[in-house]
Amino acid sequence: MASHKPRRRRKEDTADTLNRDVVRSNPGKSNSSPQYPLESFLWPAKKSVSQWVTLPLILMVVGLFRWATGFWGYSGFNVPPMLGDFEAQRHWMEITTHLPISQWYFYDLPYWGLDYPPLTAYHSWLLGRIGSIIDPRWFALDTSRGFEDQLLKVYMRATVLVSEYLVYIPAAIILNRKLGRMRGVSTWESLVALAAILMQPATILIDHAHFQYNTVMLGFTLASISSMLAGRALWGCVFFVAALCYKQMALYYAPAMFAYLIGICMVPKPNVGRFLGIAFVTVLSFAICFAPLLLGAIYDQYRNIPASPAEEAPLPTLITSLPFSLNEKAWYFPPLLQLAQSIHRIFPFARGLFEDKVANMWCTIHTFHKLHNYPIGQMQRISTVITLVSIWPSTMIISLFPYRELLPWAMASTAWGFFLCSFQVHEKSVLLPLLPMTILLGSERGLGTEMRAWIGWANMLGVWTLFPLLKRDELRMPYGVLTLLWAYLLGLPPTSLSLYFGRQSRKGELKVLTKMLHLAFYAAMIAWHVGEAFVPPPEDKPDLWVVLNVLIGFAGFGICFLWCSWQLILRSGLMEDYFGVRMRIEAANRKKKQ
């Protein structure tokens, strides 16, 4: 008879096993108390309730807030003729369900032409097929443009929620648990961190109010990070390619991910087999993602279906710029045409240096010196060089010190560099640098004073810079409720100053300069809201308040970039020798004085 080894039970969370920055120990007593409201709400689950009871409750609550946010308006609601992002997503479902696959990236480009990678197109096709079963009018070709039926709104909102719960939520749970187990974070602390991560206001407002599917791409990114942390680099490549093939904005993370993969192939010694495996899986993943599009083009050519409904559609730039001519009758021309057109649509360099008013370097400079006077090609080259310079330190560090726990820090640093310096940035792109910062709440001391203060401040600043966009969509109320709720749950200004002046601040973990810096930005954000609400801008400066939002946001995001980069340097051990020498010098000086 085989011996049976009983399953070892996890240690019960006590005040001794919990982070001292997360719970407040009462002197002379055996019990402890929570330090901020989110802990208070989950406090009863600390000892007596299983995580498998607490986790579903958290998922139900965060889902309720997401669904309630969807009751409000959306991008472009009742704003013809182009409407907004809601209509763009609906239109992509329309064209993917009715047109041959070879025409997806060519059809009526001035009216919300498809400009996302193939996985978005396949996702739109699936959702459009399901929706057409419910009501064919929603996605009827051409005649459904501007259709704003209430049941359609419910369906579209539901697709965002279901997509998020199938991709983003499971990935966030797994990664949060992995981060906790790597550093011995208690189960209860991990659940508190998970609740904070899933209640992040910017993500909820953009996807469930403004309307987009960013969480699908972000979910694939989290799955990639989780796989890397688990030592499964090949699966990490698969998930990251999926993120890139869903939304090209995932390129913000690509330098850090590439440098990390190079690092694990070279340190401590070159591993050719691992490198070839990573290269093969990456290429294969891209091939699988693009295969339906390219094979569909060949099949449509066999059926004599043109790539564009227009008889003489212009060829994409990647084709016309080749130093040699291609035979348009050859079998290989349709897939090459599809590949070139999709890349041309995915990377819209002709749109300009930045879109709308966004809190990055170029929009800030444009406020004082008009950049549209320079050729677009020249600005592309300048922005590329500056972006590469900004991300170079982080990529070098993660390649030389490819420690798994450093990957989120490197991704945050490079994403901030891209957001601040790269070409064609939208204000919604702030979700990308905020994601790796926010998931660090689930790491060691992630809910401690310093990490909670910095991550909370970055998120509050990020969602504040989104206010002009949300205001245009009449989303002031959900913005105020979700932002203040998140601040209240984590004990952040403007709902609480205990993090900066209370018992937590007296532990000395937050430097005086940090307190002054954060509180100055919180004061500026509050003053801006008061001014924007009650003081009309001058007639000759109608965008005064939006411009001020950009200037303050850019300054704050620059600080976030520097902080993430500095944390990466410190945690890599690169400065250990420097600090060791400094400590020995200071000790020697003290001996001399004695």
Coordinates of C-alpha atoms in Angstrom, one line a residue:
M1 CA 0.0 0.0 0.0
A2 CA 1.4 3.4 -1.1
S3 CA 2.2 5.8 1.7
H4 CA 0.1 8.9 1.9
K5 CA 1.7 12.3 2.5
P6 CA -0.8 14.8 3.9
R7 CA -1.0 18.2 2.3
R8 CA 0.8 20.8 4.3
R9 CA -1.4 23.6 5.5
R10 CA -0.3 27.2 4.9
K11 CA 0.7 29.2 8.0
E12 CA -2.1 31.3 9.5
D13 CA -1.6 35.0 9.0
T14 CA -0.7 36.6 12.3
A15 CA 0.7 40.0 13.2
D16 CA 4.1 38.4 13.3
T17 CA 3.9 37.1 9.7
L18 CA 2.3 40.2 8.3
N19 CA 4.2 43.2 7.0
R20 CA 4.5 45.7 9.8
D21 CA 3.8 48.5 7.4
V22 CA 0.4 46.9 6.5
V23 CA -1.0 46.3 10.0
R24 CA -0.6 48.4 13.1
S25 CA 0.5 46.4 16.1
N26 CA -1.0 47.6 19.4
P27 CA 1.7 47.8 22.1
G28 CA 0.9 45.5 25.0
K29 CA -1.8 43.6 23.1
S30 CA -1.8 40.5 21.1
N31 CA -4.1 41.9 18.4
S32 CA -3.4 44.4 15.6
S33 CA -5.5 46.8 13.6
P34 CA -5.7 47.9 10.0
Q35 CA -4.0 51.1 8.8
Y36 CA -6.3 52.1 5.9
P37 CA -9.9 51.4 4.8
L38 CA -9.3 48.6 2.3
E39 CA -7.6 46.6 5.0
S40 CA -10.6 47.3 7.3
F41 CA -13.0 45.9 4.7
L42 CA -11.0 42.7 4.3
W43 CA -10.0 42.4 8.0
P44 CA -12.6 39.8 8.9
A45 CA -11.1 37.5 6.3
K46 CA -7.6 37.7 7.8
K47 CA -7.9 34.6 9.9
S48 CA -11.1 32.8 9.8
V49 CA -12.2 33.0 6.1
S50 CA -10.7 31.0 3.3
Q51 CA -9.1 32.8 0.4
W52 CA -11.4 30.8 -1.9
V53 CA -14.3 32.6 -0.3
T54 CA -12.7 36.0 -0.2
L55 CA -11.5 35.9 -3.8
P56 CA -14.9 35.4 -5.4
L57 CA -16.3 38.2 -3.2
I58 CA -13.6 40.6 -4.4
L59 CA -14.3 39.6 -8.0
M60 CA -18.0 40.2 -7.6
V61 CA -17.5 43.6 -6.0
V62 CA -15.0 44.8 -8.7
G63 CA -17.3 43.5 -11.4
L64 CA -20.2 45.4 -9.9
F65 CA -18.2 48.6 -10.0
R66 CA -17.2 47.9 -13.6
W67 CA -20.8 47.2 -14.7
A68 CA -22.2 50.3 -12.8
T69 CA -19.6 52.5 -14.6
G70 CA -21.0 51.3 -17.9
F71 CA -24.4 52.9 -17.2
W72 CA -22.9 56.2 -18.1
G73 CA -22.1 57.5 -21.6
Y74 CA -19.3 56.5 -23.8
S75 CA -16.8 58.0 -26.3
G76 CA -18.7 59.8 -29.1
F77 CA -22.2 59.3 -27.6
N78 CA -24.6 61.4 -29.7
V79 CA -21.7 63.2 -31.4
P80 CA -22.1 62.6 -35.2
P81 CA -20.8 62.1 -37.8
M82 CA -17.7 60.2 -36.6
L83 CA -18.9 59.6 -33.1
G84 CA -16.0 58.0 -31.1
D85 CA -14.2 54.9 -29.9
F86 CA -17.5 53.0 -29.2
E87 CA -18.5 53.4 -32.9
A88 CA -15.0 52.5 -34.0
Q89 CA -15.1 49.2 -32.1
R90 CA -18.7 48.5 -33.4
H91 CA -17.7 49.3 -36.9
W92 CA -14.8 46.9 -36.8
M93 CA -17.2 44.2 -35.8
E94 CA -19.4 45.3 -38.7
I95 CA -16.6 45.0 -41.4
T96 CA -15.0 41.8 -40.1
T97 CA -18.3 39.9 -40.1
H98 CA -19.4 41.0 -43.5
L99 CA -16.3 41.5 -45.6
P100 CA -13.7 39.0 -46.9
I101 CA -10.7 38.9 -44.7
S102 CA -8.5 40.4 -47.5
Q103 CA -10.6 43.7 -47.3
W104 CA -10.5 44.3 -43.6
Y105 CA -7.5 46.6 -43.7
F106 CA -8.6 48.4 -46.9
Y107 CA -12.3 49.1 -46.4
D108 CA -13.4 52.8 -46.2
L109 CA -10.4 53.9 -44.3
P110 CA -11.5 57.5 -43.6
Y111 CA -14.4 56.1 -41.5
W112 CA -12.8 54.3 -38.6
G113 CA -10.6 52.1 -40.8
L114 CA -9.1 49.1 -38.9
D115 CA -5.8 50.2 -37.5
Y116 CA -5.1 47.6 -34.8
P117 CA -3.2 44.3 -35.2
P118 CA -4.9 41.0 -36.3
L119 CA -5.9 39.7 -32.9
T120 CA -8.1 42.7 -32.4
A121 CA -9.7 42.0 -35.8
Y122 CA -10.3 38.3 -34.9
H123 CA -11.7 39.4 -31.6
S124 CA -14.0 41.9 -33.4
W125 CA -15.1 39.1 -35.8
L126 CA -16.1 36.8 -32.9
L127 CA -18.0 39.5 -31.0
G128 CA -19.7 40.7 -34.2
R129 CA -20.8 37.1 -35.1
I130 CA -22.3 36.6 -31.7
G131 CA -24.0 40.0 -31.7
S132 CA -25.5 39.5 -35.2
I133 CA -27.3 36.4 -33.9
I134 CA -29.0 38.6 -31.2
D135 CA -29.8 41.4 -33.6
P136 CA -28.5 41.6 -37.2
R137 CA -29.2 45.4 -37.3
W138 CA -26.3 46.1 -34.9
F139 CA -23.6 45.2 -37.4
A140 CA -25.3 45.5 -40.8
L141 CA -22.8 46.6 -43.4
D142 CA -22.9 50.4 -43.9
T143 CA -26.5 50.8 -42.7
S144 CA -25.6 50.3 -39.0
R145 CA -23.2 53.3 -38.8
G146 CA -24.1 55.4 -35.8
F147 CA -26.5 52.8 -34.5
E148 CA -27.0 53.6 -30.8
D149 CA -29.6 51.2 -29.6
Q150 CA -29.7 50.7 -25.8
L151 CA -29.6 46.9 -26.1
L152 CA -26.5 47.3 -28.4
K153 CA -24.9 49.4 -25.6
V154 CA -25.6 46.6 -23.1
Y155 CA -24.1 44.0 -25.4
M156 CA -21.0 46.1 -26.1
R157 CA -20.5 46.8 -22.4
A158 CA -20.9 43.1 -21.6
T159 CA -18.3 42.1 -24.2
V160 CA -15.7 44.4 -22.4
L161 CA -16.5 42.8 -19.1
V162 CA -16.5 39.2 -20.3
S163 CA -13.2 39.8 -22.2
E164 CA -11.6 41.3 -19.1
Y165 CA -12.8 38.4 -16.9
L166 CA -11.5 35.9 -19.4
V167 CA -8.0 37.4 -19.9
Y168 CA -7.1 40.3 -17.5
I169 CA -8.6 39.2 -14.2
P170 CA -7.1 35.6 -14.3
A171 CA -3.7 36.9 -15.3
A172 CA -3.8 39.6 -12.5
I173 CA -4.7 36.9 -9.9
I174 CA -2.0 34.5 -11.0
L175 CA 0.7 37.2 -11.2
N176 CA -0.3 38.7 -7.8
R177 CA -0.1 35.3 -6.2
K178 CA 3.3 34.6 -7.9
L179 CA 4.7 38.0 -6.7
G180 CA 3.6 37.2 -3.1
R181 CA 5.0 33.7 -3.0
M182 CA 8.3 34.8 -4.3
R183 CA 8.9 37.0 -1.3
G184 CA 6.8 35.4 1.4
V185 CA 3.9 37.8 1.3
S186 CA 0.9 36.5 3.3
T187 CA -2.2 35.3 1.5
W188 CA -4.3 38.0 3.2
E189 CA -1.9 40.8 2.1
S190 CA -2.0 39.4 -1.4
L191 CA -5.8 39.6 -1.4
V192 CA -5.7 43.2 -0.2
A193 CA -3.2 44.1 -3.0
L194 CA -5.4 42.3 -5.6
A195 CA -8.4 44.3 -4.6
A196 CA -6.4 47.5 -4.9
I197 CA -5.0 46.5 -8.3
L198 CA -8.5 45.6 -9.7
M199 CA -10.0 48.8 -8.4
Q200 CA -7.4 50.9 -10.3
P201 CA -9.6 53.8 -11.5
A202 CA -7.9 54.7 -14.8
T203 CA -8.3 51.2 -16.3
I204 CA -12.0 51.0 -15.3
L205 CA -12.8 54.5 -16.6
I206 CA -11.1 54.0 -20.0
D207 CA -12.4 50.5 -20.7
H208 CA -15.8 50.5 -19.1
A209 CA -16.8 54.2 -19.4
H210 CA -14.9 55.7 -22.3
F211 CA -15.0 52.3 -24.0
Q212 CA -12.1 50.2 -25.2
Y213 CA -10.7 46.7 -24.8
N214 CA -7.3 47.7 -23.3
T215 CA -7.5 45.0 -20.6
V216 CA -7.2 42.2 -23.2
M217 CA -3.8 43.5 -24.2
L218 CA -2.9 44.3 -20.6
G219 CA -4.0 40.8 -19.5
F220 CA -1.7 39.1 -22.0
T221 CA 1.1 41.3 -20.7
L222 CA 0.4 40.2 -17.1
A223 CA 0.4 36.6 -18.3
S224 CA 3.7 37.1 -19.9
I225 CA 5.2 38.6 -16.8
S226 CA 3.8 35.8 -14.7
S227 CA 5.3 33.2 -17.0
M228 CA 8.7 35.0 -16.8
L229 CA 8.6 35.1 -13.0
A230 CA 7.8 31.3 -13.0
G231 CA 10.8 30.6 -15.2
R232 CA 8.7 29.7 -18.3
A233 CA 10.3 32.1 -20.8
L234 CA 8.8 30.4 -23.8
W235 CA 5.2 30.8 -22.6
G236 CA 6.1 34.4 -21.7
C237 CA 7.1 35.0 -25.3
V238 CA 3.8 33.5 -26.5
F239 CA 1.7 35.7 -24.3
F240 CA 3.8 38.8 -25.1
V241 CA 3.4 38.3 -28.8
A242 CA -0.3 38.0 -28.2
A243 CA -0.3 41.3 -26.4
L244 CA 1.6 42.9 -29.4
C245 CA -0.7 41.3 -31.9
Y246 CA -3.8 42.6 -30.0
K247 CA -2.6 46.3 -29.5
Q248 CA 0.6 47.8 -30.8
M249 CA 0.9 49.9 -27.6
A250 CA 2.4 46.8 -26.0
L251 CA 5.6 47.9 -27.7
Y252 CA 6.1 50.2 -24.7
Y253 CA 7.2 47.1 -22.8
A254 CA 9.1 45.4 -25.7
P255 CA 12.6 46.9 -25.0
A256 CA 12.5 45.7 -21.3
M257 CA 11.2 42.3 -22.3
F258 CA 13.7 41.9 -25.1
A259 CA 16.6 43.0 -22.9
Y260 CA 15.5 40.6 -20.1
L261 CA 15.3 37.7 -22.6
I262 CA 18.8 38.5 -23.9
G263 CA 20.0 38.7 -20.3
I264 CA 18.8 35.2 -19.4
C265 CA 20.4 33.9 -22.5
M266 CA 23.8 35.4 -21.7
V267 CA 24.0 35.5 -17.9
P268 CA 25.8 33.8 -16.1
K269 CA 27.0 32.2 -19.4
P270 CA 25.7 32.1 -23.0
N271 CA 22.9 29.6 -23.5
V272 CA 22.5 29.1 -27.3
G273 CA 19.8 26.5 -26.9
R274 CA 17.6 28.9 -24.9
F275 CA 18.2 31.7 -27.3
L276 CA 17.2 29.6 -30.3
G277 CA 14.2 28.3 -28.5
I278 CA 13.0 31.8 -27.6
A279 CA 13.6 33.1 -31.2
F280 CA 11.7 30.1 -32.7
V281 CA 8.7 30.4 -30.4
T282 CA 8.5 34.2 -30.9
V283 CA 8.6 33.9 -34.7
L284 CA 6.1 31.0 -34.6
S285 CA 3.7 33.0 -32.4
F286 CA 3.8 35.9 -34.8
A287 CA 3.3 33.6 -37.7
I288 CA 0.2 32.0 -36.1
C289 CA -1.3 35.4 -35.3
F290 CA -0.9 36.6 -38.9
A291 CA -1.6 33.3 -40.6
P292 CA -5.4 33.7 -40.9
L293 CA -5.0 37.1 -42.5
L294 CA -2.3 36.0 -44.9
L295 CA -3.8 32.7 -45.9
G296 CA -7.2 34.4 -46.2
A297 CA -5.7 36.8 -48.7
I298 CA -4.4 33.8 -50.8
Y299 CA -7.8 32.2 -50.7
D300 CA -9.6 35.4 -51.7
Q301 CA -7.3 35.7 -54.6
Y302 CA -8.2 32.2 -55.7
R303 CA -11.9 33.4 -55.5
N304 CA -11.0 36.5 -57.5
I305 CA -11.9 38.8 -54.7
P306 CA -9.9 42.1 -54.8
A307 CA -8.1 43.3 -51.6
S308 CA -10.0 46.6 -51.8
P309 CA -13.6 47.3 -53.0
A310 CA -12.2 50.4 -54.8
E311 CA -11.0 49.5 -58.3
E312 CA -7.8 51.5 -58.0
A313 CA -6.8 51.6 -54.3
P314 CA -3.3 53.0 -53.6
L315 CA -0.6 50.5 -52.6
P316 CA 0.8 50.8 -49.1
T317 CA 4.1 52.7 -48.7
L318 CA 6.0 49.6 -47.7
I319 CA 5.3 48.2 -51.2
T320 CA 5.8 51.3 -53.2
S321 CA 9.1 52.1 -51.5
L322 CA 10.8 48.8 -52.4
P323 CA 13.8 49.3 -54.7
F324 CA 12.3 46.6 -57.1
S325 CA 8.9 45.9 -58.5
L326 CA 6.6 43.0 -57.5
N327 CA 4.5 40.9 -59.8
E328 CA 0.9 41.7 -58.8
K329 CA -0.3 38.5 -60.4
A330 CA 2.0 36.2 -58.4
W331 CA 0.7 34.0 -55.7
Y332 CA 2.9 35.7 -53.1
F333 CA 1.7 39.2 -53.8
P334 CA -1.7 39.1 -51.9
P335 CA -0.2 38.0 -48.5
L336 CA 2.7 40.5 -48.9
L337 CA 0.1 43.2 -49.7
Q338 CA -1.9 42.3 -46.6
L339 CA 1.2 42.3 -44.4
A340 CA 2.3 45.7 -45.7
Q341 CA -1.1 47.2 -45.4
S342 CA -1.7 46.0 -41.9
I343 CA 1.7 47.3 -40.8
H344 CA 1.0 50.6 -42.5
R345 CA -2.3 50.9 -40.6
I346 CA -0.9 49.7 -37.3
F347 CA 1.8 52.4 -37.3
P348 CA 0.2 55.6 -38.4
F349 CA 3.2 57.9 -38.6
A350 CA 1.3 60.4 -40.8
R351 CA -1.0 61.3 -37.9
G352 CA 1.6 63.6 -36.3
L353 CA 3.9 63.8 -33.3
F354 CA 1.1 63.5 -30.7
E355 CA -2.7 63.0 -30.6
D356 CA -4.8 65.6 -28.8
K357 CA -3.2 67.1 -25.7
V358 CA -1.2 64.5 -23.8
A359 CA 1.1 65.0 -20.8
N360 CA 4.3 64.1 -22.5
M361 CA 7.4 66.0 -23.6
W362 CA 6.4 66.9 -27.1
C363 CA 3.0 68.4 -26.2
T364 CA 4.7 70.3 -23.4
I365 CA 7.4 71.8 -25.7
H366 CA 4.7 72.5 -28.3
T367 CA 3.0 74.8 -25.7
F368 CA 5.9 77.1 -25.9
H369 CA 7.5 76.4 -29.3
K370 CA 5.2 75.1 -32.1
L371 CA 6.6 71.8 -33.4
H372 CA 4.2 71.5 -36.4
N373 CA 6.5 73.9 -38.2
Y374 CA 9.1 71.0 -38.6
P375 CA 8.8 68.2 -41.1
I376 CA 7.1 65.0 -39.7
G377 CA 10.0 62.9 -40.8
Q378 CA 12.5 65.0 -38.9
M379 CA 10.4 64.9 -35.7
Q380 CA 10.1 61.1 -36.1
R381 CA 13.8 60.7 -36.1
I382 CA 14.3 63.0 -33.2
S383 CA 11.6 61.4 -31.1
T384 CA 13.1 57.9 -31.9
V385 CA 16.6 59.0 -30.8
I386 CA 15.3 60.6 -27.5
T387 CA 13.1 57.6 -26.7
L388 CA 16.0 55.2 -27.2
V389 CA 18.2 57.4 -25.0
S390 CA 15.6 57.5 -22.2
I391 CA 15.1 53.7 -22.1
W392 CA 18.7 52.7 -22.6
P393 CA 19.7 52.7 -18.9
S394 CA 16.8 50.4 -17.9
T395 CA 17.3 48.0 -20.8
M396 CA 21.1 47.8 -20.0
I397 CA 20.4 47.1 -16.3
I398 CA 17.8 44.4 -16.9
S399 CA 20.1 42.7 -19.5
L400 CA 23.1 42.7 -17.2
F401 CA 21.1 41.8 -14.1
P402 CA 18.3 39.6 -15.4
Y403 CA 16.6 39.0 -12.1
R404 CA 13.0 38.0 -12.4
E405 CA 11.8 40.4 -9.7
L406 CA 13.3 43.3 -11.6
L407 CA 11.2 42.8 -14.7
P408 CA 8.2 44.9 -13.6
W409 CA 10.5 47.7 -12.6
A410 CA 12.2 47.7 -16.0
M411 CA 8.9 47.5 -17.8
A412 CA 7.6 50.5 -15.9
S413 CA 10.7 52.5 -16.6
T414 CA 10.7 51.8 -20.4
A415 CA 6.9 52.4 -20.6
W416 CA 7.3 55.8 -19.0
G417 CA 10.2 56.6 -21.4
F418 CA 8.0 55.7 -24.3
F419 CA 5.0 57.6 -23.0
L420 CA 7.1 60.8 -22.4
C421 CA 9.3 60.8 -25.5
S422 CA 7.9 58.6 -28.3
F423 CA 6.0 59.5 -31.5
Q424 CA 2.2 59.4 -31.7
V425 CA 1.2 59.1 -28.0
H426 CA -2.4 59.2 -26.8
E427 CA -3.4 60.2 -23.3
K428 CA -5.0 56.7 -22.8
S429 CA -1.5 55.3 -23.2
V430 CA -0.8 56.2 -19.6
L431 CA -2.4 52.9 -18.7
L432 CA 0.8 51.1 -19.8
P433 CA 3.3 52.5 -17.4
L434 CA 0.8 52.5 -14.6
L435 CA 0.2 48.7 -15.0
P436 CA 3.6 47.4 -13.9
M437 CA 3.8 50.0 -11.2
T438 CA 0.4 49.0 -9.8
I439 CA 1.0 45.2 -9.8
L440 CA 4.0 45.9 -7.5
L441 CA 1.5 46.5 -4.7
G442 CA 1.4 42.7 -4.4
S443 CA 5.2 42.4 -4.0
E444 CA 7.3 42.5 -0.8
R445 CA 6.4 45.7 1.1
G446 CA 4.2 46.7 -1.7
L447 CA 1.5 47.9 0.7
G448 CA 4.1 49.5 2.9
T449 CA 4.3 53.3 3.4
E450 CA 6.8 54.1 0.6
M451 CA 5.5 51.9 -2.2
R452 CA 1.8 52.7 -1.4
A453 CA 2.6 56.4 -1.4
W454 CA 4.5 56.4 -4.8
I455 CA 2.2 53.9 -6.6
G456 CA -0.9 55.7 -5.3
W457 CA 0.4 59.1 -6.2
A458 CA 1.3 57.9 -9.8
N459 CA -2.2 56.4 -10.2
M460 CA -3.9 59.5 -8.9
L461 CA -1.9 61.7 -11.2
G462 CA -2.5 59.4 -14.2
V463 CA -6.3 59.4 -13.8
W464 CA -6.3 63.1 -13.2
T465 CA -4.6 63.7 -16.6
L466 CA -7.4 61.7 -18.2
F467 CA -10.0 64.1 -16.9
P468 CA -10.2 66.4 -20.0
L469 CA -10.8 63.3 -22.2
L470 CA -13.5 61.9 -19.7
K471 CA -15.1 65.4 -19.4
R472 CA -15.7 65.4 -23.2
D473 CA -17.6 62.1 -22.7
E474 CA -19.7 63.5 -19.9
L475 CA -18.0 61.1 -17.4
R476 CA -17.3 63.5 -14.5
M477 CA -19.4 61.6 -12.0
P478 CA -17.8 58.2 -12.5
Y479 CA -14.4 59.9 -12.6
G480 CA -15.0 61.5 -9.2
V481 CA -16.5 58.5 -7.6
L482 CA -13.9 55.9 -8.7
T483 CA -10.9 58.2 -8.1
L484 CA -12.0 59.3 -4.7
L485 CA -13.0 55.8 -3.8
W486 CA -9.6 54.4 -4.7
A487 CA -7.9 57.2 -2.7
Y488 CA -10.1 56.4 0.3
L489 CA -9.5 52.7 0.2
L490 CA -5.7 53.1 0.1
G491 CA -5.6 56.0 2.6
L492 CA -4.4 58.6 0.0
P493 CA -5.0 62.3 -0.4
P494 CA -7.3 64.1 -0.7
T495 CA -9.4 61.7 1.4
S496 CA -6.7 61.1 4.0
L497 CA -3.3 62.6 5.0
S498 CA -2.3 59.7 7.4
L499 CA 0.2 58.4 5.0
Y500 CA 2.2 61.6 5.1
F501 CA 1.4 62.9 8.6
G502 CA 0.0 60.0 10.6
R503 CA 1.6 57.2 12.6
Q504 CA 2.8 55.6 9.4
S505 CA 4.8 58.7 8.3
R506 CA 6.6 58.8 11.7
K507 CA 8.4 55.5 10.9
G508 CA 10.7 57.6 8.7
E509 CA 10.2 55.5 5.5
L510 CA 9.0 58.6 3.6
K511 CA 11.6 61.3 3.2
V512 CA 10.6 64.9 3.8
L513 CA 11.3 65.8 0.1
T514 CA 9.0 63.0 -1.0
K515 CA 6.2 64.2 1.3
M516 CA 6.6 67.8 0.0
L517 CA 6.7 66.7 -3.6
H518 CA 3.6 64.5 -3.4
L519 CA 1.6 66.9 -1.4
A520 CA 2.5 69.8 -3.8
F521 CA 1.1 67.8 -6.7
Y522 CA -2.0 66.7 -4.8
A523 CA -2.6 70.4 -4.0
A524 CA -2.0 71.4 -7.6
M525 CA -4.5 68.8 -8.8
I526 CA -7.2 70.0 -6.4
A527 CA -6.6 73.6 -7.3
W528 CA -6.8 72.8 -11.0
H529 CA -10.1 71.1 -10.5
V530 CA -11.5 74.1 -8.6
G531 CA -10.2 76.5 -11.2
E532 CA -11.4 74.4 -14.1
A533 CA -14.9 74.2 -12.6
F534 CA -15.4 77.8 -11.6
V535 CA -13.0 80.0 -13.6
P536 CA -13.6 80.3 -17.4
P537 CA -10.5 80.5 -19.5
P538 CA -9.7 83.7 -21.4
E539 CA -11.2 84.0 -24.9
D540 CA -7.8 84.0 -26.5
K541 CA -6.7 80.9 -24.5
P542 CA -9.7 78.5 -24.6
D543 CA -7.4 75.5 -23.8
L544 CA -5.8 77.1 -20.8
W545 CA -6.9 74.5 -18.2
V546 CA -6.1 71.6 -20.5
V547 CA -2.6 73.0 -21.1
L548 CA -2.0 73.4 -17.4
N549 CA -3.1 69.8 -17.0
V550 CA -0.5 68.7 -19.6
L551 CA 2.3 70.7 -17.9
I552 CA 1.6 69.5 -14.4
G553 CA 1.1 65.9 -15.6
F554 CA 4.3 65.9 -17.6
A555 CA 6.3 67.1 -14.6
G556 CA 4.8 64.4 -12.4
F557 CA 5.3 61.6 -15.0
G558 CA 8.9 62.6 -15.4
I559 CA 9.3 62.1 -11.7
C560 CA 7.6 58.7 -11.9
F561 CA 10.0 57.7 -14.7
L562 CA 13.0 58.8 -12.6
W563 CA 11.7 57.0 -9.5
C564 CA 11.1 53.7 -11.3
S565 CA 14.5 53.9 -13.0
W566 CA 16.2 54.6 -9.6
Q567 CA 14.4 51.8 -7.9
L568 CA 15.6 49.5 -10.7
I569 CA 19.2 50.6 -10.2
L570 CA 19.0 50.1 -6.4
R571 CA 17.3 46.7 -6.6
S572 CA 19.8 45.4 -9.2
G573 CA 22.7 45.7 -6.7
L574 CA 24.5 48.0 -9.1
M575 CA 25.1 50.6 -6.4
E576 CA 26.1 48.2 -3.6
D577 CA 29.9 48.8 -4.1
Y578 CA 29.3 52.6 -4.1
F579 CA 27.2 52.5 -0.9
G580 CA 29.6 50.1 0.7
V581 CA 32.5 52.5 0.1
R582 CA 30.5 55.4 1.4
M583 CA 29.6 53.6 4.6
R584 CA 33.2 52.6 5.2
I585 CA 34.3 56.2 4.7
E586 CA 31.6 57.5 7.1
A587 CA 32.6 54.9 9.7
A588 CA 36.3 56.0 9.4
N589 CA 35.4 59.6 9.8
R590 CA 33.4 58.9 12.9
K591 CA 36.4 57.1 14.5
K592 CA 38.6 60.0 13.7
K593 CA 36.2 62.4 15.5
Q594 CA 36.2 60.1 18.5

